[in-house]
PDB file of C-alpha atoms in Angstrom:
ATOM      1  CA  MET A   8       0.000   0.000   0.000  1.00  0.00           C
ATOM      2  CA  SER A   9       1.188   3.512  -0.739  1.00  0.00           C
ATOM      3  CA  ALA A  10       2.334   5.527   2.246  1.00  0.00           C
ATOM      4  CA  ASP A  11       1.073   8.831   0.835  1.00  0.00           C
ATOM      5  CA  PHE A  12      -0.254  10.898   3.713  1.00  0.00           C
ATOM      6  CA  GLU A  13      -1.337  14.393   4.709  1.00  0.00           C
ATOM      7  CA  VAL A  14       0.102  16.188   7.725  1.00  0.00           C
ATOM      8  CA  ILE A  15      -2.754  17.740   9.678  1.00  0.00           C
ATOM      9  CA  ALA A  16      -0.886  18.967  12.788  1.00  0.00           C
ATOM     10  CA  THR A  17       2.730  19.708  13.715  1.00  0.00           C
ATOM     11  CA  ASP A  18       4.729  20.836  16.754  1.00  0.00           C
ATOM     12  CA  LEU A  19       3.054  18.339  19.069  1.00  0.00           C
ATOM     13  CA  ALA A  20       5.014  17.177  22.123  1.00  0.00           C
ATOM     14  CA  PHE A  21       5.307  13.436  21.418  1.00  0.00           C
ATOM     15  CA  PRO A  22       1.672  12.781  20.418  1.00  0.00           C
ATOM     16  CA  GLU A  23      -0.098   9.498  21.144  1.00  0.00           C
ATOM     17  CA  GLY A  24      -3.579   8.075  21.774  1.00  0.00           C
ATOM     18  CA  PRO A  25      -5.509   9.499  18.765  1.00  0.00           C
ATOM     19  CA  ILE A  26      -9.318   9.429  18.970  1.00  0.00           C
ATOM     20  CA  PHE A  27     -11.528  10.388  16.029  1.00  0.00           C
ATOM     21  CA  MET A  28     -14.473  12.441  17.270  1.00  0.00           C
ATOM     22  CA  PRO A  29     -17.934  12.796  15.684  1.00  0.00           C
ATOM     23  CA  ASP A  30     -17.236  16.398  14.580  1.00  0.00           C
ATOM     24  CA  GLY A  31     -14.139  15.305  12.652  1.00  0.00           C
ATOM     25  CA  SER A  32     -11.645  16.583  15.217  1.00  0.00           C
ATOM     26  CA  ILE A  33      -8.947  14.350  16.684  1.00  0.00           C
ATOM     27  CA  ILE A  34      -8.091  14.112  20.369  1.00  0.00           C
ATOM     28  CA  VAL A  35      -4.439  13.343  21.079  1.00  0.00           C
ATOM     29  CA  VAL A  36      -2.293  13.255  24.171  1.00  0.00           C
ATOM     30  CA  GLU A  37       1.054  15.044  24.244  1.00  0.00           C
ATOM     31  CA  ILE A  38       3.168  12.867  26.496  1.00  0.00           C
ATOM     32  CA  ALA A  39       6.181  15.169  26.753  1.00  0.00           C
ATOM     33  CA  SER A  40       4.135  18.197  27.847  1.00  0.00           C
ATOM     34  CA  GLY A  41       1.519  16.391  29.960  1.00  0.00           C
ATOM     35  CA  LEU A  42      -1.360  17.735  27.873  1.00  0.00           C
ATOM     36  CA  VAL A  43      -4.509  16.392  26.251  1.00  0.00           C
ATOM     37  CA  SER A  44      -5.302  18.342  23.083  1.00  0.00           C
ATOM     38  CA  ARG A  45      -7.891  18.492  20.317  1.00  0.00           C
ATOM     39  CA  ILE A  46      -6.877  18.991  16.683  1.00  0.00           C
ATOM     40  CA  GLY A  47      -9.672  20.666  14.739  1.00  0.00           C
ATOM     41  CA  THR A  48     -10.544  20.001  11.121  1.00  0.00           C
ATOM     42  CA  ASP A  49      -8.586  23.172  10.307  1.00  0.00           C
ATOM     43  CA  GLY A  50      -5.470  21.747  11.988  1.00  0.00           C
ATOM     44  CA  CYS A  51      -5.605  24.165  14.925  1.00  0.00           C
ATOM     45  CA  LYS A  52      -4.880  22.818  18.394  1.00  0.00           C
ATOM     46  CA  THR A  53      -6.774  23.555  21.597  1.00  0.00           C
ATOM     47  CA  VAL A  54      -5.858  22.140  25.005  1.00  0.00           C
ATOM     48  CA  ILE A  55      -8.568  20.056  26.672  1.00  0.00           C
ATOM     49  CA  ALA A  56      -6.788  19.267  29.942  1.00  0.00           C
ATOM     50  CA  SER A  57      -3.408  19.356  31.666  1.00  0.00           C
ATOM     51  CA  PRO A  58      -3.091  16.135  33.676  1.00  0.00           C
ATOM     52  CA  GLY A  59       0.711  16.337  33.830  1.00  0.00           C
ATOM     53  CA  GLY A  60       2.893  13.255  34.200  1.00  0.00           C
ATOM     54  CA  GLY A  61       2.834  11.235  30.981  1.00  0.00           C
ATOM     55  CA  PRO A  62      -0.661  10.886  29.470  1.00  0.00           C
ATOM     56  CA  ASN A  63      -0.564   8.027  26.970  1.00  0.00           C
ATOM     57  CA  GLY A  64      -3.350   5.735  25.709  1.00  0.00           C
ATOM     58  CA  ALA A  65      -6.782   7.353  25.573  1.00  0.00           C
ATOM     59  CA  ALA A  66     -10.374   6.234  24.999  1.00  0.00           C
ATOM     60  CA  ILE A  67     -13.902   7.552  25.363  1.00  0.00           C
ATOM     61  CA  GLY A  68     -15.857   5.697  28.050  1.00  0.00           C
ATOM     62  CA  PRO A  69     -19.553   4.791  28.291  1.00  0.00           C
ATOM     63  CA  ASP A  70     -20.231   7.992  30.249  1.00  0.00           C
ATOM     64  CA  GLY A  71     -18.740  10.213  27.517  1.00  0.00           C
ATOM     65  CA  TYR A  72     -15.686  11.049  29.624  1.00  0.00           C
ATOM     66  CA  LEU A  73     -12.142  10.640  28.382  1.00  0.00           C
ATOM     67  CA  TYR A  74     -10.101   7.903  30.052  1.00  0.00           C
ATOM     68  CA  ILE A  75      -6.314   8.205  30.092  1.00  0.00           C
ATOM     69  CA  CYS A  76      -3.451   5.871  30.926  1.00  0.00           C
ATOM     70  CA  ASN A  77      -0.918   8.103  32.656  1.00  0.00           C
ATOM     71  CA  SER A  78       2.610   6.702  33.026  1.00  0.00           C
ATOM     72  CA  GLY A  79       3.776   9.397  35.429  1.00  0.00           C
ATOM     73  CA  GLY A  80       6.312  10.846  32.995  1.00  0.00           C
ATOM     74  CA  PHE A  81       9.555  10.122  31.149  1.00  0.00           C
ATOM     75  CA  HIS A  82      13.051  11.501  30.992  1.00  0.00           C
ATOM     76  CA  TRP A  83      13.498  12.910  27.470  1.00  0.00           C
ATOM     77  CA  GLU A  84      16.459  13.151  25.119  1.00  0.00           C
ATOM     78  CA  ILE A  85      16.850  14.973  21.817  1.00  0.00           C
ATOM     79  CA  LYS A  86      18.443  12.836  19.084  1.00  0.00           C
ATOM     80  CA  ASN A  87      18.792  13.758  15.423  1.00  0.00           C
ATOM     81  CA  GLY A  88      16.290  16.567  15.873  1.00  0.00           C
ATOM     82  CA  GLY A  89      13.620  14.323  17.417  1.00  0.00           C
ATOM     83  CA  GLN A  90      12.354  13.811  20.959  1.00  0.00           C
ATOM     84  CA  PHE A  91      12.720  10.358  22.535  1.00  0.00           C
ATOM     85  CA  PRO A  92      11.564   8.935  25.906  1.00  0.00           C
ATOM     86  CA  THR A  93      14.298   7.031  27.723  1.00  0.00           C
ATOM     87  CA  ARG A  94      13.575   6.196  31.363  1.00  0.00           C
ATOM     88  CA  GLU A  95      11.480   7.176  34.358  1.00  0.00           C
ATOM     89  CA  ALA A  96      11.289  10.937  34.822  1.00  0.00           C
ATOM     90  CA  ASP A  97      13.267  12.592  37.611  1.00  0.00           C
ATOM     91  CA  ASP A  98       9.954  14.149  38.706  1.00  0.00           C
ATOM     92  CA  TYR A  99       7.982  10.912  38.171  1.00  0.00           C
ATOM     93  CA  SER A 100       4.490  11.410  39.596  1.00  0.00           C
ATOM     94  CA  GLY A 101       3.275   7.794  39.719  1.00  0.00           C
ATOM     95  CA  GLY A 102       1.174   5.720  37.347  1.00  0.00           C
ATOM     96  CA  ARG A 103      -2.591   6.086  37.278  1.00  0.00           C
ATOM     97  CA  ILE A 104      -5.797   5.836  35.261  1.00  0.00           C
ATOM     98  CA  GLU A 105      -7.472   9.229  34.906  1.00  0.00           C
ATOM     99  CA  ARG A 106     -10.961  10.292  33.900  1.00  0.00           C
ATOM    100  CA  ILE A 107     -11.304  13.677  32.208  1.00  0.00           C
ATOM    101  CA  ASN A 108     -14.363  15.821  31.568  1.00  0.00           C
ATOM    102  CA  ILE A 109     -13.793  16.948  27.972  1.00  0.00           C
ATOM    103  CA  ASP A 110     -16.007  20.024  28.414  1.00  0.00           C
ATOM    104  CA  THR A 111     -14.434  21.374  31.607  1.00  0.00           C
ATOM    105  CA  GLY A 112     -10.943  19.826  31.582  1.00  0.00           C
ATOM    106  CA  LYS A 113     -11.383  18.474  35.105  1.00  0.00           C
ATOM    107  CA  VAL A 114      -9.040  15.542  35.780  1.00  0.00           C
ATOM    108  CA  GLU A 115      -9.906  12.804  38.274  1.00  0.00           C
ATOM    109  CA  VAL A 116      -7.642   9.929  39.321  1.00  0.00           C
ATOM    110  CA  LEU A 117      -9.734   6.774  38.992  1.00  0.00           C
ATOM    111  CA  TYR A 118      -7.098   4.149  39.900  1.00  0.00           C
ATOM    112  CA  ASP A 119      -3.500   4.391  41.066  1.00  0.00           C
ATOM    113  CA  ARG A 120      -3.131   0.809  42.359  1.00  0.00           C
ATOM    114  CA  CYS A 121      -4.624  -2.661  42.280  1.00  0.00           C
ATOM    115  CA  GLY A 122      -4.911  -3.832  45.861  1.00  0.00           C
ATOM    116  CA  ASP A 123      -1.511  -3.186  47.410  1.00  0.00           C
ATOM    117  CA  VAL A 124       0.281  -3.090  44.037  1.00  0.00           C
ATOM    118  CA  PRO A 125       0.819   0.479  42.772  1.00  0.00           C
ATOM    119  CA  LEU A 126       0.443   1.214  39.084  1.00  0.00           C
ATOM    120  CA  LYS A 127       3.818   2.147  37.615  1.00  0.00           C
ATOM    121  CA  GLY A 128       3.304   3.020  33.956  1.00  0.00           C
ATOM    122  CA  PRO A 129      -0.145   2.371  32.442  1.00  0.00           C
ATOM    123  CA  ASN A 130       0.152   2.612  28.675  1.00  0.00           C
ATOM    124  CA  ASP A 131      -2.955   1.845  26.594  1.00  0.00           C
ATOM    125  CA  LEU A 132      -6.589   0.835  27.095  1.00  0.00           C
ATOM    126  CA  VAL A 133      -9.652  -0.480  25.293  1.00  0.00           C
ATOM    127  CA  PHE A 134     -13.305  -0.558  26.389  1.00  0.00           C
ATOM    128  CA  ASP A 135     -15.549  -3.576  25.904  1.00  0.00           C
ATOM    129  CA  ARG A 136     -19.285  -3.529  25.184  1.00  0.00           C
ATOM    130  CA  GLN A 137     -20.085  -4.038  28.877  1.00  0.00           C
ATOM    131  CA  GLY A 138     -18.414  -0.757  29.840  1.00  0.00           C
ATOM    132  CA  GLY A 139     -15.285  -2.169  31.435  1.00  0.00           C
ATOM    133  CA  PHE A 140     -11.804  -1.638  30.073  1.00  0.00           C
ATOM    134  CA  TYR A 141      -8.567  -3.576  29.714  1.00  0.00           C
ATOM    135  CA  PHE A 142      -5.298  -1.701  30.050  1.00  0.00           C
ATOM    136  CA  THR A 143      -1.625  -2.508  29.780  1.00  0.00           C
ATOM    137  CA  GLU A 144       0.770  -1.872  32.647  1.00  0.00           C
ATOM    138  CA  HIS A 145       3.978  -1.178  30.751  1.00  0.00           C
ATOM    139  CA  GLY A 146       5.938  -0.436  33.911  1.00  0.00           C
ATOM    140  CA  LYS A 147       8.882   1.949  34.061  1.00  0.00           C
ATOM    141  CA  ARG A 148      12.505   1.679  33.047  1.00  0.00           C
ATOM    142  CA  ARG A 149      15.044   3.214  35.367  1.00  0.00           C
ATOM    143  CA  LYS A 150      18.810   3.572  35.029  1.00  0.00           C
ATOM    144  CA  ARG A 151      19.581   0.026  36.188  1.00  0.00           C
ATOM    145  CA  ASP A 152      16.282  -1.865  36.413  1.00  0.00           C
ATOM    146  CA  LEU A 153      12.768  -2.071  35.002  1.00  0.00           C
ATOM    147  CA  ASP A 154       9.324  -3.287  36.101  1.00  0.00           C
ATOM    148  CA  ILE A 155       7.559  -6.486  35.101  1.00  0.00           C
ATOM    149  CA  GLY A 156       4.450  -5.657  33.078  1.00  0.00           C
ATOM    150  CA  SER A 157       0.887  -6.960  33.237  1.00  0.00           C
ATOM    151  CA  VAL A 158      -2.655  -6.384  31.957  1.00  0.00           C
ATOM    152  CA  TYR A 159      -5.592  -5.228  34.081  1.00  0.00           C
ATOM    153  CA  TYR A 160      -9.362  -5.095  33.745  1.00  0.00           C
ATOM    154  CA  ALA A 161     -11.259  -2.297  35.469  1.00  0.00           C
ATOM    155  CA  MET A 162     -14.705  -0.732  35.645  1.00  0.00           C
ATOM    156  CA  ALA A 163     -15.308   2.811  34.458  1.00  0.00           C
ATOM    157  CA  ASP A 164     -17.004   3.883  37.689  1.00  0.00           C
ATOM    158  CA  GLY A 165     -13.921   3.161  39.800  1.00  0.00           C
ATOM    159  CA  SER A 166     -15.547   0.209  41.588  1.00  0.00           C
ATOM    160  CA  GLN A 167     -13.261  -2.654  40.523  1.00  0.00           C
ATOM    161  CA  ILE A 168      -9.793  -3.366  39.168  1.00  0.00           C
ATOM    162  CA  LYS A 169      -8.072  -6.732  38.791  1.00  0.00           C
ATOM    163  CA  GLU A 170      -4.981  -8.170  37.149  1.00  0.00           C
ATOM    164  CA  VAL A 171      -5.812 -10.557  34.296  1.00  0.00           C
ATOM    165  CA  VAL A 172      -2.404 -11.203  32.648  1.00  0.00           C
ATOM    166  CA  PHE A 173       0.959 -11.527  34.408  1.00  0.00           C
ATOM    167  CA  PRO A 174       3.797 -11.417  33.546  1.00  0.00           C
ATOM    168  CA  SER A 175       4.263  -9.536  30.285  1.00  0.00           C
ATOM    169  CA  GLU A 176       7.364  -7.932  28.771  1.00  0.00           C
ATOM    170  CA  MET A 177       6.566  -4.218  28.577  1.00  0.00           C
ATOM    171  CA  PRO A 178       3.006  -4.625  27.231  1.00  0.00           C
ATOM    172  CA  ASN A 179       1.982  -1.639  25.152  1.00  0.00           C
ATOM    173  CA  GLY A 180      -0.806  -1.661  22.549  1.00  0.00           C
ATOM    174  CA  ILE A 181      -4.071  -3.419  23.364  1.00  0.00           C
ATOM    175  CA  GLY A 182      -7.185  -4.211  21.349  1.00  0.00           C
ATOM    176  CA  LEU A 183     -10.268  -6.420  21.123  1.00  0.00           C
ATOM    177  CA  SER A 184     -11.308  -8.661  18.242  1.00  0.00           C
ATOM    178  CA  PRO A 185     -14.633  -7.718  16.591  1.00  0.00           C
ATOM    179  CA  ASP A 186     -16.455 -10.487  18.513  1.00  0.00           C
ATOM    180  CA  GLU A 187     -14.635  -9.491  21.734  1.00  0.00           C
ATOM    181  CA  LYS A 188     -13.546 -13.086  22.297  1.00  0.00           C
ATOM    182  CA  SER A 189      -9.847 -12.275  21.912  1.00  0.00           C
ATOM    183  CA  LEU A 190      -7.719  -9.661  23.636  1.00  0.00           C
ATOM    184  CA  TYR A 191      -4.619  -8.588  21.692  1.00  0.00           C
ATOM    185  CA  VAL A 192      -1.522  -7.320  23.491  1.00  0.00           C
ATOM    186  CA  ALA A 193       1.649  -6.045  21.801  1.00  0.00           C
ATOM    187  CA  GLU A 194       4.923  -6.131  23.715  1.00  0.00           C
ATOM    188  CA  THR A 195       7.508  -3.415  23.183  1.00  0.00           C
ATOM    189  CA  ASN A 196      10.469  -5.215  24.680  1.00  0.00           C
ATOM    190  CA  THR A 197      10.102  -8.471  22.727  1.00  0.00           C
ATOM    191  CA  GLY A 198       8.307  -7.315  19.590  1.00  0.00           C
ATOM    192  CA  ASN A 199       5.734 -10.080  20.165  1.00  0.00           C
ATOM    193  CA  LEU A 200       1.979  -9.963  19.623  1.00  0.00           C
ATOM    194  CA  TRP A 201      -0.209 -12.144  21.844  1.00  0.00           C
ATOM    195  CA  ALA A 202      -3.897 -13.075  21.809  1.00  0.00           C
ATOM    196  CA  TYR A 203      -5.736 -14.059  24.999  1.00  0.00           C
ATOM    197  CA  ASN A 204      -9.056 -15.921  25.106  1.00  0.00           C
ATOM    198  CA  ILE A 205     -11.856 -13.994  26.831  1.00  0.00           C
ATOM    199  CA  ALA A 206     -14.387 -16.275  28.574  1.00  0.00           C
ATOM    200  CA  ALA A 207     -16.398 -13.378  30.040  1.00  0.00           C
ATOM    201  CA  PRO A 208     -15.734  -9.661  30.580  1.00  0.00           C
ATOM    202  CA  GLY A 209     -12.485  -9.453  32.513  1.00  0.00           C
ATOM    203  CA  VAL A 210     -12.006 -13.235  32.548  1.00  0.00           C
ATOM    204  CA  ILE A 211      -9.036 -14.624  30.593  1.00  0.00           C
ATOM    205  CA  THR A 212      -8.701 -18.379  30.037  1.00  0.00           C
ATOM    206  CA  PRO A 213      -5.309 -19.952  29.253  1.00  0.00           C
ATOM    207  CA  SER A 214      -4.912 -21.210  25.696  1.00  0.00           C
ATOM    208  CA  SER A 215      -1.314 -22.436  25.867  1.00  0.00           C
ATOM    209  CA  PRO A 216       1.455 -23.215  28.381  1.00  0.00           C
ATOM    210  CA  HIS A 217       2.453 -19.567  27.895  1.00  0.00           C
ATOM    211  CA  PHE A 218      -1.085 -18.430  28.778  1.00  0.00           C
ATOM    212  CA  GLY A 219      -1.785 -16.597  25.492  1.00  0.00           C
ATOM    213  CA  ARG A 220      -1.757 -17.528  21.803  1.00  0.00           C
ATOM    214  CA  TYR A 221       1.438 -16.470  20.061  1.00  0.00           C
ATOM    215  CA  MET A 222       0.381 -14.350  17.089  1.00  0.00           C
ATOM    216  CA  LYS A 223       3.448 -12.731  15.611  1.00  0.00           C
ATOM    217  CA  GLY A 224       7.068 -12.268  16.517  1.00  0.00           C
ATOM    218  CA  PRO A 225       9.994 -10.466  14.992  1.00  0.00           C
ATOM    219  CA  HIS A 226      11.686 -11.889  11.933  1.00  0.00           C
ATOM    220  CA  ASP A 227      14.424  -9.480  12.899  1.00  0.00           C
ATOM    221  CA  PHE A 228      14.879  -6.839  15.623  1.00  0.00           C
ATOM    222  CA  THR A 229      11.391  -5.373  16.174  1.00  0.00           C
ATOM    223  CA  SER A 230       9.532  -3.389  18.816  1.00  0.00           C
ATOM    224  CA  TYR A 231       5.761  -2.849  18.903  1.00  0.00           C
ATOM    225  CA  ASP A 232       3.755   0.088  20.235  1.00  0.00           C
ATOM    226  CA  SER A 233      -0.018   0.669  19.986  1.00  0.00           C
ATOM    227  CA  MET A 234      -2.654  -0.750  17.666  1.00  0.00           C
ATOM    228  CA  ALA A 235      -6.038  -0.456  16.005  1.00  0.00           C
ATOM    229  CA  ILE A 236      -8.280  -3.229  14.692  1.00  0.00           C
ATOM    230  CA  GLU A 237      -9.834  -3.421  11.238  1.00  0.00           C
ATOM    231  CA  GLU A 238     -13.486  -4.368  10.728  1.00  0.00           C
ATOM    232  CA  ASN A 239     -12.366  -7.717   9.281  1.00  0.00           C
ATOM    233  CA  GLY A 240     -10.311  -8.466  12.410  1.00  0.00           C
ATOM    234  CA  ASN A 241      -6.834  -7.569  11.142  1.00  0.00           C
ATOM    235  CA  ILE A 242      -4.535  -6.054  13.765  1.00  0.00           C
ATOM    236  CA  CYS A 243      -2.707  -2.863  12.723  1.00  0.00           C
ATOM    237  CA  VAL A 244       0.212  -2.436  15.112  1.00  0.00           C
ATOM    238  CA  THR A 245       2.802   0.310  15.001  1.00  0.00           C
ATOM    239  CA  ASN A 246       6.348  -0.957  14.531  1.00  0.00           C
ATOM    240  CA  LEU A 247       8.969   1.243  16.188  1.00  0.00           C
ATOM    241  CA  ILE A 248      12.033  -0.377  14.645  1.00  0.00           C
ATOM    242  CA  ARG A 249      10.836  -0.758  11.059  1.00  0.00           C
ATOM    243  CA  SER A 250       9.067   2.637  11.348  1.00  0.00           C
ATOM    244  CA  GLY A 251       5.592   1.886  10.052  1.00  0.00           C
ATOM    245  CA  ILE A 252       2.340  -0.007  10.487  1.00  0.00           C
ATOM    246  CA  GLU A 253       2.393  -3.796  10.422  1.00  0.00           C
ATOM    247  CA  VAL A 254      -0.928  -5.410   9.496  1.00  0.00           C
ATOM    248  CA  ILE A 255      -1.423  -8.921  10.913  1.00  0.00           C
ATOM    249  CA  ALA A 256      -4.368 -11.239  10.206  1.00  0.00           C
ATOM    250  CA  PRO A 257      -6.285 -12.907  13.082  1.00  0.00           C
ATOM    251  CA  ASP A 258      -4.458 -16.159  12.343  1.00  0.00           C
ATOM    252  CA  GLY A 259      -1.112 -14.428  12.876  1.00  0.00           C
ATOM    253  CA  SER A 260      -0.124 -14.259   9.205  1.00  0.00           C
ATOM    254  CA  HIS A 261       1.391 -11.150   7.639  1.00  0.00           C
ATOM    255  CA  VAL A 262      -0.938  -8.966   5.533  1.00  0.00           C
ATOM    256  CA  GLU A 263       1.194  -5.937   4.671  1.00  0.00           C
ATOM    257  CA  PHE A 264       3.595  -3.340   5.996  1.00  0.00           C
ATOM    258  CA  VAL A 265       3.055   0.414   5.570  1.00  0.00           C
ATOM    259  CA  PRO A 266       6.287   2.442   5.975  1.00  0.00           C
ATOM    260  CA  LEU A 267       6.202   5.879   7.614  1.00  0.00           C
ATOM    261  CA  LEU A 268       8.779   8.647   7.872  1.00  0.00           C
ATOM    262  CA  ASP A 269       9.301   8.752  11.628  1.00  0.00           C
ATOM    263  CA  PRO A 270      11.458   6.578  13.902  1.00  0.00           C
ATOM    264  CA  LEU A 271       8.569   6.104  16.356  1.00  0.00           C
ATOM    265  CA  PRO A 272       5.078   5.963  14.846  1.00  0.00           C
ATOM    266  CA  THR A 273       3.233   5.251  18.061  1.00  0.00           C
ATOM    267  CA  ASN A 274      -0.485   4.862  17.412  1.00  0.00           C
ATOM    268  CA  ILE A 275      -3.256   4.615  14.839  1.00  0.00           C
ATOM    269  CA  CYS A 276      -7.018   5.079  14.814  1.00  0.00           C
ATOM    270  CA  PHE A 277      -9.650   5.025  12.087  1.00  0.00           C
ATOM    271  CA  GLY A 278     -12.125   7.749  11.237  1.00  0.00           C
ATOM    272  CA  GLY A 279     -14.229   9.329   8.529  1.00  0.00           C
ATOM    273  CA  GLN A 280     -17.732   8.315   7.469  1.00  0.00           C
ATOM    274  CA  ASP A 281     -16.620   4.895   6.220  1.00  0.00           C
ATOM    275  CA  LEU A 282     -13.788   4.411   8.744  1.00  0.00           C
ATOM    276  CA  LYS A 283     -11.338   4.159   5.849  1.00  0.00           C
ATOM    277  CA  THR A 284      -9.112   7.042   6.936  1.00  0.00           C
ATOM    278  CA  ALA A 285      -6.181   6.225   9.215  1.00  0.00           C
ATOM    279  CA  TYR A 286      -4.971   8.852  11.685  1.00  0.00           C
ATOM    280  CA  ILE A 287      -1.432   8.159  12.902  1.00  0.00           C
ATOM    281  CA  THR A 288       0.790   9.849  15.480  1.00  0.00           C
ATOM    282  CA  LEU A 289       4.407  10.393  14.379  1.00  0.00           C
ATOM    283  CA  SER A 290       5.777  11.067  17.794  1.00  0.00           C
ATOM    284  CA  THR A 291       9.457  11.995  17.561  1.00  0.00           C
ATOM    285  CA  THR A 292       8.721  14.575  14.858  1.00  0.00           C
ATOM    286  CA  GLY A 293       5.557  15.765  16.649  1.00  0.00           C
ATOM    287  CA  LYS A 294       3.081  15.222  13.814  1.00  0.00           C
ATOM    288  CA  LEU A 295      -0.439  13.927  13.362  1.00  0.00           C
ATOM    289  CA  ILE A 296      -1.078  12.605   9.864  1.00  0.00           C
ATOM    290  CA  LYS A 297      -3.943  11.034   7.980  1.00  0.00           C
ATOM    291  CA  MET A 298      -3.984   8.690   5.020  1.00  0.00           C
ATOM    292  CA  PRO A 299      -6.533   6.642   3.089  1.00  0.00           C
ATOM    293  CA  TRP A 300      -6.803   3.040   4.251  1.00  0.00           C
ATOM    294  CA  PRO A 301      -7.857   0.205   1.912  1.00  0.00           C
ATOM    295  CA  ARG A 302     -10.053  -1.533   4.480  1.00  0.00           C
ATOM    296  CA  ALA A 303     -12.536  -0.223   7.050  1.00  0.00           C
ATOM    297  CA  GLY A 304     -11.529   0.105  10.651  1.00  0.00           C
ATOM    298  CA  LEU A 305     -13.533  -1.479  13.450  1.00  0.00           C
ATOM    299  CA  LYS A 306     -16.084   0.844  15.026  1.00  0.00           C
ATOM    300  CA  ILE A 307     -14.849   1.385  18.580  1.00  0.00           C
ATOM    301  CA  ASN A 308     -17.214   1.173  21.538  1.00  0.00           C
ATOM    302  CA  TYR A 309     -18.449   4.582  22.793  1.00  0.00           C
ATOM    303  CA  TYR A 310     -16.740   6.715  20.131  1.00  0.00           C
ATOM    304  CA  GLY A 311     -20.147   7.901  18.993  1.00  0.00           C
ATOM    305  CA  ILE A 312     -19.473   7.645  15.268  1.00  0.00           C
TER     306      ILE A 312
END
């Protein structure tokens, strides 16, 4: 597929978590500046909220509020003119799940721990049809050590959170199959994509000695970030090493690779009337782009489109 695209916003501080809104605008987080912003159809940016830390994955919940995975912040380095996250921030503020009123910008911490285990670096989330959400706990990397990752399931009203997958090697992108019987998790550290069987909302059943079904691994050095699902069930996962979007079929076979001109394309969502426009965050160069997509994206729960 051609990688022809249109730049619709620039000068963003490491954008991630794109959400296509009913009015055609795109909500993104700016991890490096701790902001949540809206990009209008004219390309102009307005700030929705300032949660601080490191806002990352984002999704609209059943109540119309914006839910954010906040990693607590990164230490940043400038390399070859781009901005790159390296390790836990010196002013790290703790991991948490936040709920944001889009109209007022009010930020509420919904979860900062599961039982006696504090959240370290929540990364991405996806809502199911029942109104709960799965999210990846990426953990944090420090100068000499790093956390073991996991996946959680939580309710949007703050009433319940539980761990459903452990351990995982820096889990990042997360998505649901169209029938919501499979949970997909992409690992940054290994470049592996896993599928987990869902028996009921928030209930994962083992499908192998390794707990999940192995979907795709690197044929060479690879690192995965976030993902979006196509209507036909294909998984579109951003590849940080190859610098593009890797499309993987539900059986784990390769569909295609779409190259992009940024070392760290971090996330993708689908929008437009037919869901055949891909919106992609090019994070190190601070851009939001859009491009035609040959297949329709999956309509996401609670997006309102």
